[in-house]
Amino acid sequence: MPPWSQNMLKGQRREQRSRWDRLYPEPKCGGRSRGPDAGDGRRWALPGMSPLAACLWTYAVGVKALVAQLLGRCFSLPDLPPQNGKVAIVTGGAKGIGYETAKHLSGLGMHVIIAGNCEDLGQESVKRIIEETGNNKGEFMYLELGSMQSIRQFVKHFKARNLSLHVLVNNAAVMLVPQRCTKDGFEEHFGVNYLGHFLLTNLLLDTLRQSGNNNFNGRIVTLSSATHYVGELNLHDLQTRHCYTSHGAYAQSKLALVLFSYQLHQRLAAEGSYVTSNVVDPGVVNTDLYKHTTRLFKLCKWLTSWLLFKTPTQGASTVIYAAVSPDLEGSGGFYLTNGQKAKSADISYDDHLQGELWTQSCRLVGIPERHDQPS
C-alpha cells in the first residue's frame, strides 16, 4: 500500500474512533446501547450482559458443543514425525490438556518446558512425563501469568539459556472465578487468560522468529473455547468493572484470544517471518477448570462426563496437531476444532477491532506497538 493511501486509511480510522467516542460513550450497567456495525449489521463492541443472560448464553453454547461432541466423531491424531532437537513451551502444562500436550510433544522427542505457578505439581508432572516417554529433556519453569513481573522474569531466564523456541502453546487459563484482580490490577480472566499470554508471546517473538525456517515454521498455538461465540468485547471497559459476571468475563477473555491470534498472524505474515499463529478450541473437556461452577452443574458433570465430555487426551489432540503436524506447515490465522478448520465468531474477523485491542493491550502491558502492522 503506498504511503499516501496509508495516511488516508489512518485518517479514516481516527475519524471512526472519534465518531465512536461521540456516539457510543461508556455504557452503564444493565444498558445495551447499540454499538457501531462491523459492516455486515453485526456489532463489534457491546456493553456487558446481565448476570443471568451471560450465564444462560454461556451454558447454551456449552450444551450445543456437548451435543456436537456426542453426535460427531472425535478427532484422532495421525502419526506425526519426530521432533528431535526442537523446543516447546506449554503454559499450564502440569495438568489437564496442557499436561497431555506436553507429554505427547515430549514423546516426539521435543525438549518441553512446562510453565506454571505450582512448583511441586510442575516438578511431579515433569517426572511422570520423563518416566512415560523416556525423554529426559523436560523441565519446569515458574511462571505466574497474573504478574507482568513474573512473565518478564520467566522470559529473561529462558533467553539467558540461549535455547531455540519452535512451539509456544498458550494453554493456561482460569474460568468462572469470582471478581478479583491480578497483582497488576487487571480483572483475573482478562489478565491471566489474555493479557498474560499477550505479553509472554510478544516477549518471545524474537526467539521464535530466529528459530523458525522454511522447513519448520515457529508455531504459536493459543487455546480459546466455544464460549468466545457469546463473548462481548467492550473497548471502554475491558476490565468489566461496570457489569461484572464471571461468565461474561470468561467469554470476553476467550474472544480476545481469538482476535489476538488472528491479528498476530497477520503481523507475522506481513513481515515475512517463519512463524505462524493459530487458535484452537479443544472442545468441552473433563478438567478441573469447572471448580468454580455451581453445585448443580458439578453434579450434572459428575453424572454425565463419562458420556459427554472429552478426556484431556482427546482435548489435547487438536492442540498437538496444530503444534507439529506437517499439514499445517506455513499455515496460520485459523480457528481449529476437532482437527478441522472452522469458522469463529463473525466479530473475530473484524480487522479494526483486532487492531484496537492490540493497541490497548500494548499500552496495558507496557510494550511498544510495532509499526509493521498489516495494511
Tab-separated table of N, CA and C in Angstrom, residues 74-188:
chain	number	residue	atom	x	y	z
A	74	CYS	N	-14.904	-38.072	17.217
A	74	CYS	CA	-13.774	-37.429	17.885
A	74	CYS	C	-12.510	-37.548	17.033
A	75	PHE	N	-11.786	-36.467	16.921
A	75	PHE	CA	-10.575	-36.431	16.109
A	75	PHE	C	-9.484	-37.308	16.715
A	76	SER	N	-8.893	-38.115	15.871
A	76	SER	CA	-7.777	-38.972	16.292
A	76	SER	C	-6.498	-38.465	15.632
A	77	LEU	N	-5.472	-38.300	16.412
A	77	LEU	CA	-4.207	-37.803	15.889
A	77	LEU	C	-3.599	-38.773	14.883
A	78	PRO	N	-3.148	-38.277	13.739
A	78	PRO	CA	-2.402	-39.132	12.811
A	78	PRO	C	-0.990	-39.344	13.340
A	79	ASP	N	-0.251	-40.205	12.698
A	79	ASP	CA	1.153	-40.376	13.061
A	79	ASP	C	1.893	-39.090	12.724
A	80	LEU	N	2.656	-38.613	13.674
A	80	LEU	CA	3.377	-37.350	13.497
A	80	LEU	C	4.876	-37.612	13.455
A	81	PRO	N	5.612	-36.817	12.684
A	81	PRO	CA	7.062	-37.041	12.556
A	81	PRO	C	7.802	-36.697	13.841
A	82	PRO	N	8.959	-37.306	14.050
A	82	PRO	CA	9.775	-36.987	15.230
A	82	PRO	C	10.130	-35.501	15.256
A	83	GLN	N	10.284	-34.977	16.464
A	83	GLN	CA	10.592	-33.551	16.644
A	83	GLN	C	11.877	-33.366	17.432
A	84	ASN	N	12.811	-34.272	17.236
A	84	ASN	CA	14.076	-34.204	17.962
A	84	ASN	C	14.798	-32.886	17.700
A	85	GLY	N	15.309	-32.298	18.766
A	85	GLY	CA	16.060	-31.062	18.648
A	85	GLY	C	15.223	-29.805	18.736
A	86	LYS	N	13.903	-29.962	18.756
A	86	LYS	CA	13.025	-28.792	18.834
A	86	LYS	C	12.615	-28.525	20.286
A	87	VAL	N	12.268	-27.262	20.555
A	87	VAL	CA	11.930	-26.819	21.908
A	87	VAL	C	10.511	-26.268	21.935
A	88	ALA	N	9.767	-26.638	22.955
A	88	ALA	CA	8.390	-26.150	23.123
A	88	ALA	C	8.178	-25.648	24.535
A	89	ILE	N	7.368	-24.603	24.660
A	89	ILE	CA	6.901	-24.114	25.959
A	89	ILE	C	5.399	-24.316	26.004
A	90	VAL	N	4.911	-24.917	27.084
A	90	VAL	CA	3.478	-25.138	27.266
A	90	VAL	C	3.061	-24.493	28.579
A	91	THR	N	2.261	-23.448	28.522
A	91	THR	CA	1.789	-22.833	29.765
A	91	THR	C	0.686	-23.706	30.360
A	92	GLY	N	0.671	-23.804	31.683
A	92	GLY	CA	-0.316	-24.660	32.330
A	92	GLY	C	-0.137	-26.114	31.954
A	93	GLY	N	1.108	-26.528	31.738
A	93	GLY	CA	1.376	-27.883	31.253
A	93	GLY	C	1.486	-28.937	32.322
A	94	ALA	N	1.138	-28.603	33.559
A	94	ALA	CA	1.281	-29.565	34.649
A	94	ALA	C	0.061	-30.458	34.830
A	95	LYS	N	-1.053	-30.102	34.176
A	95	LYS	CA	-2.254	-30.906	34.338
A	95	LYS	C	-3.194	-30.691	33.151
A	96	GLY	N	-4.199	-31.555	33.054
A	96	GLY	CA	-5.238	-31.402	32.051
A	96	GLY	C	-4.729	-31.444	30.622
A	97	ILE	N	-5.297	-30.587	29.778
A	97	ILE	CA	-4.926	-30.529	28.365
A	97	ILE	C	-3.444	-30.189	28.211
A	98	GLY	N	-2.963	-29.275	29.033
A	98	GLY	CA	-1.565	-28.870	28.947
A	98	GLY	C	-0.616	-30.025	29.213
A	99	TYR	N	-0.949	-30.841	30.212
A	99	TYR	CA	-0.100	-31.995	30.541
A	99	TYR	C	-0.071	-32.995	29.390
A	100	GLU	N	-1.237	-33.300	28.839
A	100	GLU	CA	-1.300	-34.262	27.735
A	100	GLU	C	-0.559	-33.735	26.510
A	101	THR	N	-0.635	-32.426	26.289
A	101	THR	CA	0.102	-31.823	25.177
A	101	THR	C	1.602	-31.936	25.403
A	102	ALA	N	2.044	-31.577	26.605
A	102	ALA	CA	3.471	-31.637	26.933
A	102	ALA	C	3.991	-33.067	26.827
A	103	LYS	N	3.208	-34.016	27.299
A	103	LYS	CA	3.634	-35.416	27.264
A	103	LYS	C	3.782	-35.917	25.829
A	104	HIS	N	2.822	-35.584	24.979
A	104	HIS	CA	2.881	-36.055	23.593
A	104	HIS	C	4.046	-35.408	22.844
A	105	LEU	N	4.246	-34.116	23.039
A	105	LEU	CA	5.365	-33.445	22.375
A	105	LEU	C	6.699	-34.016	22.851
A	106	SER	N	6.769	-34.326	24.134
A	106	SER	CA	7.973	-34.942	24.675
A	106	SER	C	8.177	-36.320	24.062
A	107	GLY	N	7.096	-37.056	23.867
A	107	GLY	CA	7.183	-38.373	23.253
A	107	GLY	C	7.687	-38.322	21.821
A	108	LEU	N	7.507	-37.177	21.172
A	108	LEU	CA	8.002	-36.999	19.806
A	108	LEU	C	9.462	-36.555	19.779
A	109	GLY	N	10.048	-36.370	20.971
A	109	GLY	CA	11.461	-36.024	21.057
A	109	GLY	C	11.743	-34.571	21.371
A	110	MET	N	10.722	-33.784	21.608
A	110	MET	CA	10.919	-32.372	21.893
A	110	MET	C	11.468	-32.125	23.300
A	111	HIS	N	12.198	-31.038	23.426
A	111	HIS	CA	12.570	-30.517	24.735
A	111	HIS	C	11.401	-29.641	25.192
A	112	VAL	N	10.638	-30.112	26.170
A	112	VAL	CA	9.413	-29.431	26.582
A	112	VAL	C	9.609	-28.733	27.918
A	113	ILE	N	9.255	-27.471	27.951
A	113	ILE	CA	9.300	-26.691	29.189
A	113	ILE	C	7.869	-26.443	29.638
A	114	ILE	N	7.532	-26.966	30.800
A	114	ILE	CA	6.220	-26.720	31.402
A	114	ILE	C	6.309	-25.430	32.204
A	115	ALA	N	5.487	-24.464	31.839
A	115	ALA	CA	5.469	-23.175	32.535
A	115	ALA	C	4.221	-23.109	33.404
A	116	GLY	N	4.405	-22.952	34.710
A	116	GLY	CA	3.259	-22.931	35.607
A	116	GLY	C	3.575	-22.261	36.920
A	117	ASN	N	2.551	-22.117	37.755
A	117	ASN	CA	2.724	-21.375	39.016
A	117	ASN	C	2.698	-22.267	40.245
A	118	CYS	N	2.816	-23.580	40.043
A	118	CYS	CA	2.881	-24.501	41.185
A	118	CYS	C	4.116	-25.381	41.024
A	119	GLU	N	5.134	-25.076	41.785
A	119	GLU	CA	6.427	-25.766	41.663
A	119	GLU	C	6.305	-27.267	41.895
A	120	ASP	N	5.633	-27.672	42.967
A	120	ASP	CA	5.540	-29.092	43.310
A	120	ASP	C	4.814	-29.882	42.222
A	121	LEU	N	3.658	-29.364	41.789
A	121	LEU	CA	2.887	-30.043	40.748
A	121	LEU	C	3.663	-30.087	39.439
A	122	GLY	N	4.344	-29.000	39.125
A	122	GLY	CA	5.115	-28.941	37.891
A	122	GLY	C	6.254	-29.948	37.868
A	123	GLN	N	6.997	-30.016	38.949
A	123	GLN	CA	8.116	-30.954	39.011
A	123	GLN	C	7.627	-32.403	38.970
A	124	GLU	N	6.508	-32.669	39.638
A	124	GLU	CA	5.940	-34.018	39.617
A	124	GLU	C	5.491	-34.394	38.205
A	125	SER	N	4.907	-33.443	37.495
A	125	SER	CA	4.456	-33.696	36.127
A	125	SER	C	5.636	-33.970	35.200
A	126	VAL	N	6.714	-33.223	35.358
A	126	VAL	CA	7.915	-33.445	34.552
A	126	VAL	C	8.464	-34.845	34.810
A	127	LYS	N	8.491	-35.239	36.082
A	127	LYS	CA	8.991	-36.568	36.449
A	127	LYS	C	8.161	-37.664	35.783
A	128	ARG	N	6.831	-37.513	35.802
A	128	ARG	CA	5.947	-38.503	35.183
A	128	ARG	C	6.148	-38.559	33.673
A	129	ILE	N	6.294	-37.406	33.040
A	129	ILE	CA	6.494	-37.370	31.590
A	129	ILE	C	7.795	-38.057	31.194
A	130	ILE	N	8.854	-37.805	31.947
A	130	ILE	CA	10.145	-38.443	31.658
A	130	ILE	C	10.031	-39.952	31.806
A	131	GLU	N	9.319	-40.402	32.842
A	131	GLU	CA	9.144	-41.836	33.062
A	131	GLU	C	8.323	-42.484	31.946
A	132	GLU	N	7.293	-41.784	31.473
A	132	GLU	CA	6.389	-42.367	30.482
A	132	GLU	C	6.931	-42.290	29.062
A	133	THR	N	7.746	-41.274	28.761
A	133	THR	CA	8.235	-41.102	27.392
A	133	THR	C	9.686	-41.522	27.202
A	134	GLY	N	10.438	-41.557	28.288
A	134	GLY	CA	11.853	-41.877	28.176
A	134	GLY	C	12.693	-40.711	27.684
A	135	ASN	N	12.063	-39.567	27.498
A	135	ASN	CA	12.773	-38.369	27.057
A	135	ASN	C	13.077	-37.509	28.284
A	136	ASN	N	14.360	-37.403	28.611
A	136	ASN	CA	14.730	-36.656	29.825
A	136	ASN	C	14.908	-35.149	29.575
A	137	LYS	N	14.584	-34.702	28.366
A	137	LYS	CA	14.660	-33.267	28.071
A	137	LYS	C	13.318	-32.605	28.366
A	138	GLY	N	12.963	-32.647	29.614
A	138	GLY	CA	11.748	-32.000	30.080
A	138	GLY	C	12.044	-31.259	31.364
A	139	GLU	N	11.385	-30.126	31.561
A	139	GLU	CA	11.663	-29.350	32.770
A	139	GLU	C	10.496	-28.425	33.098
A	140	PHE	N	10.540	-27.921	34.315
A	140	PHE	CA	9.530	-26.975	34.786
A	140	PHE	C	10.192	-25.629	35.032
A	141	MET	N	9.502	-24.564	34.620
A	141	MET	CA	9.946	-23.204	34.938
A	141	MET	C	8.761	-22.433	35.508
A	142	TYR	N	9.023	-21.697	36.557
A	142	TYR	CA	7.949	-20.973	37.228
A	142	TYR	C	7.450	-19.807	36.384
A	143	LEU	N	6.131	-19.696	36.284
A	143	LEU	CA	5.505	-18.591	35.551
A	143	LEU	C	4.139	-18.297	36.159
A	144	GLU	N	3.941	-17.065	36.580
A	144	GLU	CA	2.648	-16.615	37.077
A	144	GLU	C	2.088	-15.637	36.049
A	145	LEU	N	1.104	-16.089	35.274
A	145	LEU	CA	0.565	-15.257	34.193
A	145	LEU	C	-0.198	-14.044	34.712
A	146	GLY	N	-0.538	-14.044	35.981
A	146	GLY	CA	-1.220	-12.901	36.572
A	146	GLY	C	-0.271	-11.822	37.043
A	147	SER	N	1.016	-11.965	36.748
A	147	SER	CA	2.017	-10.994	37.176
A	147	SER	C	2.916	-10.640	35.991
A	148	MET	N	2.883	-9.390	35.578
A	148	MET	CA	3.739	-8.962	34.479
A	148	MET	C	5.220	-9.126	34.837
A	149	GLN	N	5.557	-8.901	36.101
A	149	GLN	CA	6.943	-9.064	36.540
A	149	GLN	C	7.386	-10.518	36.412
A	150	SER	N	6.502	-11.450	36.793
A	150	SER	CA	6.829	-12.874	36.700
A	150	SER	C	7.027	-13.285	35.243
A	151	ILE	N	6.196	-12.769	34.351
A	151	ILE	CA	6.317	-13.098	32.926
A	151	ILE	C	7.652	-12.606	32.386
A	152	ARG	N	8.029	-11.389	32.751
A	152	ARG	CA	9.297	-10.841	32.278
A	152	ARG	C	10.480	-11.624	32.848
A	153	GLN	N	10.372	-12.056	34.103
A	153	GLN	CA	11.432	-12.855	34.709
A	153	GLN	C	11.557	-14.211	34.021
A	154	PHE	N	10.415	-14.817	33.704
A	154	PHE	CA	10.416	-16.103	33.009
A	154	PHE	C	11.142	-15.968	31.673
A	155	VAL	N	10.786	-14.946	30.901
A	155	VAL	CA	11.401	-14.745	29.584
A	155	VAL	C	12.892	-14.458	29.727
A	156	LYS	N	13.256	-13.666	30.711
A	156	LYS	CA	14.668	-13.347	30.944
A	156	LYS	C	15.467	-14.611	31.234
A	157	HIS	N	14.945	-15.479	32.110
A	157	HIS	CA	15.646	-16.718	32.463
A	157	HIS	C	15.714	-17.665	31.275
A	158	PHE	N	14.627	-17.713	30.488
A	158	PHE	CA	14.618	-18.599	29.323
A	158	PHE	C	15.645	-18.141	28.294
A	159	LYS	N	15.670	-16.860	28.001
A	159	LYS	CA	16.585	-16.352	26.985
A	159	LYS	C	18.047	-16.442	27.428
A	160	ALA	N	18.278	-16.394	28.728
A	160	ALA	CA	19.648	-16.485	29.238
A	160	ALA	C	20.283	-17.831	28.912
A	161	ARG	N	19.464	-18.813	28.604
A	161	ARG	CA	19.978	-20.159	28.315
A	161	ARG	C	20.279	-20.350	26.830
A	162	ASN	N	19.953	-19.350	26.010
A	162	ASN	CA	20.242	-19.394	24.573
A	162	ASN	C	19.616	-20.608	23.882
A	163	LEU	N	18.431	-20.986	24.315
A	163	LEU	CA	17.706	-22.080	23.672
A	163	LEU	C	16.909	-21.551	22.485
A	164	SER	N	16.660	-22.414	21.526
A	164	SER	CA	15.729	-22.090	20.453
A	164	SER	C	14.319	-22.221	20.998
A	165	LEU	N	13.336	-21.772	20.236
A	165	LEU	CA	11.936	-21.965	20.596
A	165	LEU	C	11.143	-22.166	19.308
A	166	HIS	N	10.602	-23.368	19.156
A	166	HIS	CA	9.888	-23.724	17.930
A	166	HIS	C	8.378	-23.730	18.104
A	167	VAL	N	7.911	-24.002	19.323
A	167	VAL	CA	6.466	-24.083	19.583
A	167	VAL	C	6.147	-23.411	20.913
A	168	LEU	N	5.165	-22.526	20.887
A	168	LEU	CA	4.637	-21.916	22.111
A	168	LEU	C	3.154	-22.257	22.193
A	169	VAL	N	2.759	-22.940	23.245
A	169	VAL	CA	1.353	-23.307	23.440
A	169	VAL	C	0.795	-22.476	24.593
A	170	ASN	N	-0.086	-21.547	24.258
A	170	ASN	CA	-0.726	-20.692	25.263
A	170	ASN	C	-1.982	-21.402	25.768
A	171	ASN	N	-1.811	-22.204	26.794
A	171	ASN	CA	-2.871	-23.092	27.265
A	171	ASN	C	-3.487	-22.692	28.599
A	172	ALA	N	-2.713	-22.167	29.511
A	172	ALA	CA	-3.184	-21.930	30.883
A	172	ALA	C	-4.388	-20.998	30.913
A	173	ALA	N	-5.283	-21.243	31.876
A	173	ALA	CA	-6.491	-20.410	31.975
A	173	ALA	C	-7.133	-20.553	33.343
A	174	VAL	N	-7.924	-19.543	33.684
A	174	VAL	CA	-8.833	-19.622	34.830
A	174	VAL	C	-10.248	-19.489	34.270
A	175	MET	N	-11.228	-20.031	34.987
A	175	MET	CA	-12.598	-19.994	34.473
A	175	MET	C	-13.607	-19.767	35.592
A	176	LEU	N	-14.483	-18.801	35.375
A	176	LEU	CA	-15.604	-18.503	36.266
A	176	LEU	C	-15.176	-18.199	37.700
A	177	VAL	N	-14.018	-17.555	37.852
A	177	VAL	CA	-13.574	-17.188	39.194
A	177	VAL	C	-14.387	-15.991	39.677
A	178	PRO	N	-14.531	-15.818	40.983
A	178	PRO	CA	-15.244	-14.629	41.485
A	178	PRO	C	-14.474	-13.367	41.121
A	179	GLN	N	-15.133	-12.238	41.191
A	179	GLN	CA	-14.496	-10.992	40.766
A	179	GLN	C	-13.297	-10.670	41.648
A	180	ARG	N	-12.145	-10.622	41.019
A	180	ARG	CA	-10.911	-10.283	41.714
A	180	ARG	C	-9.873	-9.877	40.674
A	181	CYS	N	-8.778	-9.308	41.166
A	181	CYS	CA	-7.778	-8.747	40.263
A	181	CYS	C	-6.445	-9.478	40.372
A	182	THR	N	-5.652	-9.357	39.314
A	182	THR	CA	-4.294	-9.879	39.328
A	182	THR	C	-3.402	-8.934	40.128
A	183	LYS	N	-2.140	-9.296	40.263
A	183	LYS	CA	-1.201	-8.452	41.002
A	183	LYS	C	-1.051	-7.072	40.371
A	184	ASP	N	-1.322	-6.990	39.077
A	184	ASP	CA	-1.181	-5.719	38.371
A	184	ASP	C	-2.490	-4.960	38.262
A	185	GLY	N	-3.548	-5.477	38.911
A	185	GLY	CA	-4.817	-4.761	38.942
A	185	GLY	C	-5.757	-5.057	37.793
A	186	PHE	N	-5.476	-6.096	36.992
A	186	PHE	CA	-6.363	-6.460	35.897
A	186	PHE	C	-7.397	-7.480	36.365
A	187	GLU	N	-8.606	-7.387	35.795
A	187	GLU	CA	-9.613	-8.414	36.078
A	187	GLU	C	-8.997	-9.768	35.746
A	188	GLU	N	-9.212	-10.781	36.602
A	188	GLU	CA	-8.411	-12.002	36.537
A	188	GLU	C	-8.562	-12.787	35.233
